[in-house]
Short mmCIF file of C-alpha atoms in Angstrom, two decimals:
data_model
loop_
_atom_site.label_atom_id
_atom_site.label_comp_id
_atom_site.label_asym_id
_atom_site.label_seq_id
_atom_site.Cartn_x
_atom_site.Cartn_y
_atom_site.Cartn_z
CA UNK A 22 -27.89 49.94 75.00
CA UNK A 23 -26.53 48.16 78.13
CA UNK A 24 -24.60 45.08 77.85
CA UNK A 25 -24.32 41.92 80.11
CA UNK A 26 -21.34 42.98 81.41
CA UNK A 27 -22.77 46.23 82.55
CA UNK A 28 -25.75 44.68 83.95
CA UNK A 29 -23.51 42.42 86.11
CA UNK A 30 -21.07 44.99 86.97
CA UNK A 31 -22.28 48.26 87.39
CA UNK A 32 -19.73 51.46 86.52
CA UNK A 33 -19.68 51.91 90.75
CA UNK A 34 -19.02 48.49 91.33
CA UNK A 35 -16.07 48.06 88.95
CA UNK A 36 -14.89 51.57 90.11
CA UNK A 37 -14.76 50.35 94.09
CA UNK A 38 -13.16 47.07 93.02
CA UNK A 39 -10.84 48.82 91.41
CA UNK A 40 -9.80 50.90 94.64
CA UNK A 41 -9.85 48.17 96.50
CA UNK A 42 -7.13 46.30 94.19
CA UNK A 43 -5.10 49.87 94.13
CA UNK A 44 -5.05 50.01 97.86
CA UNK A 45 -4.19 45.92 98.34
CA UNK A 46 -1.79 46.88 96.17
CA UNK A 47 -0.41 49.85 97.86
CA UNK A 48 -0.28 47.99 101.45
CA UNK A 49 1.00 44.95 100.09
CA UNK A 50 4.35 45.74 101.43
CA UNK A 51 3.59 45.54 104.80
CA UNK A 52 0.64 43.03 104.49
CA UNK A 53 3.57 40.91 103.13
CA UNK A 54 5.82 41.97 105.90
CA UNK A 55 3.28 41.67 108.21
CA UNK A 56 2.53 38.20 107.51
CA UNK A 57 5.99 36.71 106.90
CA UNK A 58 7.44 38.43 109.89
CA UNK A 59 4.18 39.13 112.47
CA UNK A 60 1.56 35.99 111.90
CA UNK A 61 3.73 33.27 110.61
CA UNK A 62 5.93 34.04 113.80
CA UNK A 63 2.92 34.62 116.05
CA UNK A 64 1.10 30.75 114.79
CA UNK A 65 4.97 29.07 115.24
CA UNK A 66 4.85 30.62 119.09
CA UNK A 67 1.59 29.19 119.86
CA UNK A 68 2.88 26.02 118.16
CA UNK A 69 6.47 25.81 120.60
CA UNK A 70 4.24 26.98 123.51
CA UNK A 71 2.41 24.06 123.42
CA UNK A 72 5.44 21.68 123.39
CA UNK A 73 8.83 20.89 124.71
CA UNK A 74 11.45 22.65 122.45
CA UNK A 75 15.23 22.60 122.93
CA UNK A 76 16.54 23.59 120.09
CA UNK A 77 19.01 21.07 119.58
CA UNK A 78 16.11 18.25 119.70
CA UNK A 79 12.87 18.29 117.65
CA UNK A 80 9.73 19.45 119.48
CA UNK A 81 7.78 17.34 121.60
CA UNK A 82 4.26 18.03 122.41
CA UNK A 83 3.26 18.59 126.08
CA UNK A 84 0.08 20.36 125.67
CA UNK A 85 -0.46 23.13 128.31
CA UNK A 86 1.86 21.61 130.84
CA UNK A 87 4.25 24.60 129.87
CA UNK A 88 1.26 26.98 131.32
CA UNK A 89 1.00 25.01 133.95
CA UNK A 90 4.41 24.87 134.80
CA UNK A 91 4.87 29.01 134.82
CA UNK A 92 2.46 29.04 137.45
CA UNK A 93 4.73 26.87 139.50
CA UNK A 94 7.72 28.72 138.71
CA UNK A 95 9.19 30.56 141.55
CA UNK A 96 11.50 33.10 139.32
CA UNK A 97 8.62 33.83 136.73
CA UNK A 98 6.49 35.09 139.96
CA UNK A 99 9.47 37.27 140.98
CA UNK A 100 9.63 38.32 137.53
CA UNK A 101 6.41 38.85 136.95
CA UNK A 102 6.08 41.14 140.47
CA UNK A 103 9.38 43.14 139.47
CA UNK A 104 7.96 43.91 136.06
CA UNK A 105 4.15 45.41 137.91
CA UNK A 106 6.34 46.89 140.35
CA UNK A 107 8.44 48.66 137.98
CA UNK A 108 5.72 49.63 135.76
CA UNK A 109 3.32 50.86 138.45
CA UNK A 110 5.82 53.30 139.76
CA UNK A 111 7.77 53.95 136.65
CA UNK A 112 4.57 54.62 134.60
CA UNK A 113 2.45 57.18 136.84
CA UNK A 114 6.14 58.80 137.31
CA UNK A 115 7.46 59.19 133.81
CA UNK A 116 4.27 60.55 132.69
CA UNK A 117 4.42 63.24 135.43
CA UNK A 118 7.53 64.28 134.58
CA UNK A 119 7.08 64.39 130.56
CA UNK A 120 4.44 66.32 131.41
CA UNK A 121 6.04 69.21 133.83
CA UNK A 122 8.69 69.22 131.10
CA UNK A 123 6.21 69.49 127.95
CA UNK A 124 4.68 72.61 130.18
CA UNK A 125 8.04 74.31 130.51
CA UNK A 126 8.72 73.99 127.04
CA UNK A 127 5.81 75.10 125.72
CA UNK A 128 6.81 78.86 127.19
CA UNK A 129 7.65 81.57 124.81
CA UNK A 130 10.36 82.29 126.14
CA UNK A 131 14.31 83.33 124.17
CA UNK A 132 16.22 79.95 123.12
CA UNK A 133 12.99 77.38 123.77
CA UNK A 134 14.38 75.93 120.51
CA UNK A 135 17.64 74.79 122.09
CA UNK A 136 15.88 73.66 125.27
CA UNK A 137 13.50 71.55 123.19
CA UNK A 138 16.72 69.99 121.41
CA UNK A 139 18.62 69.41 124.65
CA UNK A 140 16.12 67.50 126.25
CA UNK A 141 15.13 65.39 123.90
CA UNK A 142 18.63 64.08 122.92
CA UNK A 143 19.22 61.07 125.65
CA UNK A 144 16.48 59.68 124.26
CA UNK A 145 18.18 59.23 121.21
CA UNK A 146 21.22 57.87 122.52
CA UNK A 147 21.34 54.04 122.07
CA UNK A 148 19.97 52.21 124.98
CA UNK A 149 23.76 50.52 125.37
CA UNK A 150 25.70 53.91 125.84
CA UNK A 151 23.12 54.86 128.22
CA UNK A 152 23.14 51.97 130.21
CA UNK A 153 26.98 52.19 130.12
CA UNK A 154 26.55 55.43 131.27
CA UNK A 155 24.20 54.69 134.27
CA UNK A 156 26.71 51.86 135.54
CA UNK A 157 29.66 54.61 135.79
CA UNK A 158 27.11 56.72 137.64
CA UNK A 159 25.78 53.70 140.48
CA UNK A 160 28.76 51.92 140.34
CA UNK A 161 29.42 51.91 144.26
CA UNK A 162 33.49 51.91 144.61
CA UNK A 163 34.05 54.53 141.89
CA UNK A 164 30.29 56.27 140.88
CA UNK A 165 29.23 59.56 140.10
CA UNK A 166 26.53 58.84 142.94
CA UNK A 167 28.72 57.78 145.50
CA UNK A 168 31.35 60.48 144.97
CA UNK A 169 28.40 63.23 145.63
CA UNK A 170 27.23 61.31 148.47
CA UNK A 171 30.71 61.70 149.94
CA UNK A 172 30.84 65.07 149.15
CA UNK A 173 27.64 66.11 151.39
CA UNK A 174 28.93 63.80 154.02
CA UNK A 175 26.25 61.24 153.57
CA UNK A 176 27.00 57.47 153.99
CA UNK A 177 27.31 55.58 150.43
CA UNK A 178 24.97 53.11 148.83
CA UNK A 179 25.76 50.23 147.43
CA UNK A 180 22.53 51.69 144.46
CA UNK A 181 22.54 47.97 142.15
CA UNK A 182 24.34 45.56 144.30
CA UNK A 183 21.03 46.35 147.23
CA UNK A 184 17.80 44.25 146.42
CA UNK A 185 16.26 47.49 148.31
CA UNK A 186 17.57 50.21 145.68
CA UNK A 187 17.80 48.77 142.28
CA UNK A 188 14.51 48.54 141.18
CA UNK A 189 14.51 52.51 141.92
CA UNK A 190 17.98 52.83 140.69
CA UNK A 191 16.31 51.70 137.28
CA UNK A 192 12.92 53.68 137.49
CA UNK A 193 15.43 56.67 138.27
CA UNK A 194 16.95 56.36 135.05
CA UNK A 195 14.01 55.74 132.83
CA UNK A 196 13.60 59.71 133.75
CA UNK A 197 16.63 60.35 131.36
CA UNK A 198 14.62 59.62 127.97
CA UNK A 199 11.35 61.37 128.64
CA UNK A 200 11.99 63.21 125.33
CA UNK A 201 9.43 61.26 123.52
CA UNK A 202 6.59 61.17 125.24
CA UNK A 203 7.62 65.17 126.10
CA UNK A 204 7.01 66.00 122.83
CA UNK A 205 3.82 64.37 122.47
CA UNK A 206 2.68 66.55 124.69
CA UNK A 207 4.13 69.35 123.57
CA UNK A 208 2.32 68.48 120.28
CA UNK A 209 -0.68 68.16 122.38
CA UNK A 210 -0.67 71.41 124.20
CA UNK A 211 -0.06 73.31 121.80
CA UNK A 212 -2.64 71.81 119.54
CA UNK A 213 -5.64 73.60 122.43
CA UNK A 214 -7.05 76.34 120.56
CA UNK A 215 -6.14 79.91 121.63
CA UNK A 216 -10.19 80.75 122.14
CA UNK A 217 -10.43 78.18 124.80
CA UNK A 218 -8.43 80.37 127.18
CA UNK A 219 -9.97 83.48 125.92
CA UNK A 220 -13.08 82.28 126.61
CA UNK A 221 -11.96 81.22 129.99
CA UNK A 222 -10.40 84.51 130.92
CA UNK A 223 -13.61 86.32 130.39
CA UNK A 224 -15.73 84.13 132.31
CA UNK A 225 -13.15 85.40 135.00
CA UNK A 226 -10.86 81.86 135.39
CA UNK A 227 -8.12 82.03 136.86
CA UNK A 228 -4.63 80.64 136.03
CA UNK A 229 -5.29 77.34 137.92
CA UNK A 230 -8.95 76.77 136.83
CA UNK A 231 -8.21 77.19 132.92
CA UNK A 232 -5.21 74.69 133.58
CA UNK A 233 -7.49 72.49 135.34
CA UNK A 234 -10.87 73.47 133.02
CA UNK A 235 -9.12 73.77 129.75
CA UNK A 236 -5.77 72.07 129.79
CA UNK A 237 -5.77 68.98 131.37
CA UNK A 238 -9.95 67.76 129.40
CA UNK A 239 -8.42 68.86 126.56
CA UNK A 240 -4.94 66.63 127.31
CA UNK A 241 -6.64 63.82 128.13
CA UNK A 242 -6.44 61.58 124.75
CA UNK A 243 -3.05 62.56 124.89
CA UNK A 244 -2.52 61.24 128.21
CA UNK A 245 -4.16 58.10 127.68
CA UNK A 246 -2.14 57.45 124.17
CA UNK A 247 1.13 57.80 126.42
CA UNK A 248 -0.52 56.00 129.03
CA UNK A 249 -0.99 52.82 127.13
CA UNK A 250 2.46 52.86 125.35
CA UNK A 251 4.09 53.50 128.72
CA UNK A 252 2.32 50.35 129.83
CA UNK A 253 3.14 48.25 127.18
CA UNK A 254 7.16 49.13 127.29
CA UNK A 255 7.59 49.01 131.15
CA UNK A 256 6.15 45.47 130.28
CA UNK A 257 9.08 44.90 127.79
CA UNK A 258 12.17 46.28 129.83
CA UNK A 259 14.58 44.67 128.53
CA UNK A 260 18.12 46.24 127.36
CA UNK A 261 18.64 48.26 130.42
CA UNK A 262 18.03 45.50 132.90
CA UNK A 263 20.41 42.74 131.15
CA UNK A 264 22.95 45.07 130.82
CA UNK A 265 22.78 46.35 134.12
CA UNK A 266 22.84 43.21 135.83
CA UNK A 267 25.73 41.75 133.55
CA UNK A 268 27.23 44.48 132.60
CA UNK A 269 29.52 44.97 135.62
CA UNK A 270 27.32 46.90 137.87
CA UNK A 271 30.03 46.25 140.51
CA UNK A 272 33.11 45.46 139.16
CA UNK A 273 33.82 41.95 140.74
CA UNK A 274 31.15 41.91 142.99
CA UNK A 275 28.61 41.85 139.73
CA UNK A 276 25.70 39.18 140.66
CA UNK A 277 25.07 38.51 136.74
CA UNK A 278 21.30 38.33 134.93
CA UNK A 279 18.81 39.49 137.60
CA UNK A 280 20.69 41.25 139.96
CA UNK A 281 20.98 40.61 143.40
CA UNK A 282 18.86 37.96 144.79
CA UNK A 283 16.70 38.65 141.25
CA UNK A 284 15.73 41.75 142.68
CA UNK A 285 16.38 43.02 138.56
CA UNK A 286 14.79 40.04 137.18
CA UNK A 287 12.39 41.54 135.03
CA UNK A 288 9.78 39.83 133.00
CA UNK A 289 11.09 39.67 129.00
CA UNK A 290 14.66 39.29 130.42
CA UNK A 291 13.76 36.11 132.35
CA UNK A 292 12.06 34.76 129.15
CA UNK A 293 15.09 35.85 127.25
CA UNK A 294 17.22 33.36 129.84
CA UNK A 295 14.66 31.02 129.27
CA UNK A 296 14.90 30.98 125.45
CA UNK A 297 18.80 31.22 125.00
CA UNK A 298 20.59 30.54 127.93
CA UNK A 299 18.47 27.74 128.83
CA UNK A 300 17.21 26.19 126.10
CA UNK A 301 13.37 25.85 127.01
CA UNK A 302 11.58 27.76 123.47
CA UNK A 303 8.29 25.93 124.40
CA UNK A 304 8.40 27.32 127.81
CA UNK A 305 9.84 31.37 126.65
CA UNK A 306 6.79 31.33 123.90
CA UNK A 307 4.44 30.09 126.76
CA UNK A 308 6.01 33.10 128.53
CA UNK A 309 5.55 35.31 125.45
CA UNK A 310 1.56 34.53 125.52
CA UNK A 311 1.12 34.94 128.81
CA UNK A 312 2.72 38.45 128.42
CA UNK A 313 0.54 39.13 125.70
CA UNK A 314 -2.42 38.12 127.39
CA UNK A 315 -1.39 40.51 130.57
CA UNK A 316 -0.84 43.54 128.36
CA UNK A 317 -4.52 42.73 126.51
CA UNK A 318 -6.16 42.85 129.72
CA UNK A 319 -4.20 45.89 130.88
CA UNK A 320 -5.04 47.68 127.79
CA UNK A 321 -9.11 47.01 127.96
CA UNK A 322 -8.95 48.27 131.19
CA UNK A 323 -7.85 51.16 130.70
CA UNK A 324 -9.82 51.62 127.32
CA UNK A 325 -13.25 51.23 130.32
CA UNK A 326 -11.60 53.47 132.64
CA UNK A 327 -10.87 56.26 129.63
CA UNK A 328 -14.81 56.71 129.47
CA UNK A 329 -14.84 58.48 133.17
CA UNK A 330 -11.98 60.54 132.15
CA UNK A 331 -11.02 61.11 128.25
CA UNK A 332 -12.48 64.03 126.46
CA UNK A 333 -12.62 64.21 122.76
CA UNK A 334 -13.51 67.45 121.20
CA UNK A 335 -15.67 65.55 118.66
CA UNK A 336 -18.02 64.05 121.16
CA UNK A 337 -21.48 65.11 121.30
CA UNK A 338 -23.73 64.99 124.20
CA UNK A 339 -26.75 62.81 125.04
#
């Protein structure tokens, strides 16, 4: 004989709420996280964005005239075109060359272990020490660079300290920790089934139509994952710039945050000045949005564009 209670709450019902409850329970770490350290944060920025904020003095409410006001700003437009520069070169290149390197270590060949291990370990070295690193290397009266220059006879370069070279001098580096997105590929190649190429082979492909057939299609979600992250963290460059540009990148002659004639001056490193050196947090979290907003619209591009060129295995034709 059924009861009220069963009537009111069937056996499945009680059963999924009680799922539900386990897994609210489960997450509940990093919902709490989340929302102490993600949301909260996120409301107070859109909060300070909208006034004047100096730390020292209470906020003052100014509406969008800190939006207004970016528009305006000379710097933030040479900040923001150093930061699409960077990324637009930086991006297509870095990819490229994770790539080429994921390819050569996918061969079966004595010792890949080692090779695997070698070039993946800059990217583990703190951001700092490599930095450091790179300043020894460009530094023009005393540099690794400079002293090879010599050595083939070619004239010297002053690499940070010229508006014309630093920009590269940086996208250079960003070469040194491809080990990430390297092994993502690696992951990725060697996640294409065997019968692929089989199948290839006995249809008569050759090496550069099953690379080109097989390969890259079957690549392509992996691409476009390290696409979008190498986006979103050319966006963010950060570390390397500051310390570059006050780190000493030429002894006495060092220009400070930005480089010479803010030809460093990257996006997140002039909100950075903004917020703490400064003292403008309404106008650094009207900074933050806008960056958000630009990476957003980046990122749904790229999600249209994907449809002409990602291929996933589990799609099914029309």
């Amino acid at each position: 004989m059924t009861t009220l209670v069963d009537r009111l709450f069937p056996a499945s019902s009680r059963l999924r709420r009680q799922e539900a409850l386990t897994a609210y329970a489960l997450i509940s770490p990093w919902l709490i996280g989340f929302i102490w350290f993600t949301a909260i944060p996120m409301g107070i920025a859109i909060y300070l964005s909208l006034t004047k904020y100096q730390i020292i003095s209470p906020p003052e409410w100014v509406g969008l005239s800190n939006f207004t006001k970016l528009f305006q700003d000379q710097r933030f437009r040479v900040a923001l075109f150093n930061t699409a520069f960077y990324a637009g070169i930086s991006v297509p290149l870095y990819l490229a060359a994770s790539f080429v390197a994921a390819l050569a270590m996918n061969l079966k060949i004595r010792g890949i272990r080692w090779y695997r291990t070698i070039f993946y370990l800059p990217s583990i070295t703190p951001a700092v020490a490599n930095a450091m690193l790179w300043l020894w290397i460009f530094n023009p009266q005393w540099g690794l660079a400079n002293s090879v220059l010599k050595f083939l006879g070619i004239p010297t370069q002053d690499w940070l300290l010229d508006p014309k070279l630093s920009k590269p001098c940086l996208i250079f580096m960003g070469l040194w920790g491809i080990g990430p997105t390297m092994i993502i590929f690696l992951a990725g190649l060697q996640n294409i089934p065997e019968q692929l190429y089989e199948a290839a082979m006995i249809d008569g492909a050759g090496q550069w139509a099953r690379f080109r057939n097989v390969t890259l299609p079957m690549l392509s979600p992996v691409t476009f994952f390290n696409l979008i992250m190498g986006i979103i963290n050319a966006f963010q460059i950060f570390t390397t710039a500051y310390i570059m540009t006050t780190g000493g990148a030429g002894g006495e002659r060092s220009y400070g945050v930005g480089g010479v004639l803010d030809s460093l001056l990257f996006y997140v490193l002039y909100l950075w000045q903004n917020a703490f050196e400064f003292w403008r947090m309404g106008y650094a979290a009207a900074m933050g949005w806008v960056l958000l907003f630009i990476i957003l619209v980046l990122t749904y591009i790229q999600f249209k564009l994907a449809e002409r060129w990602v291929y996933y295995e589990t799609e099914q034709g029309g």
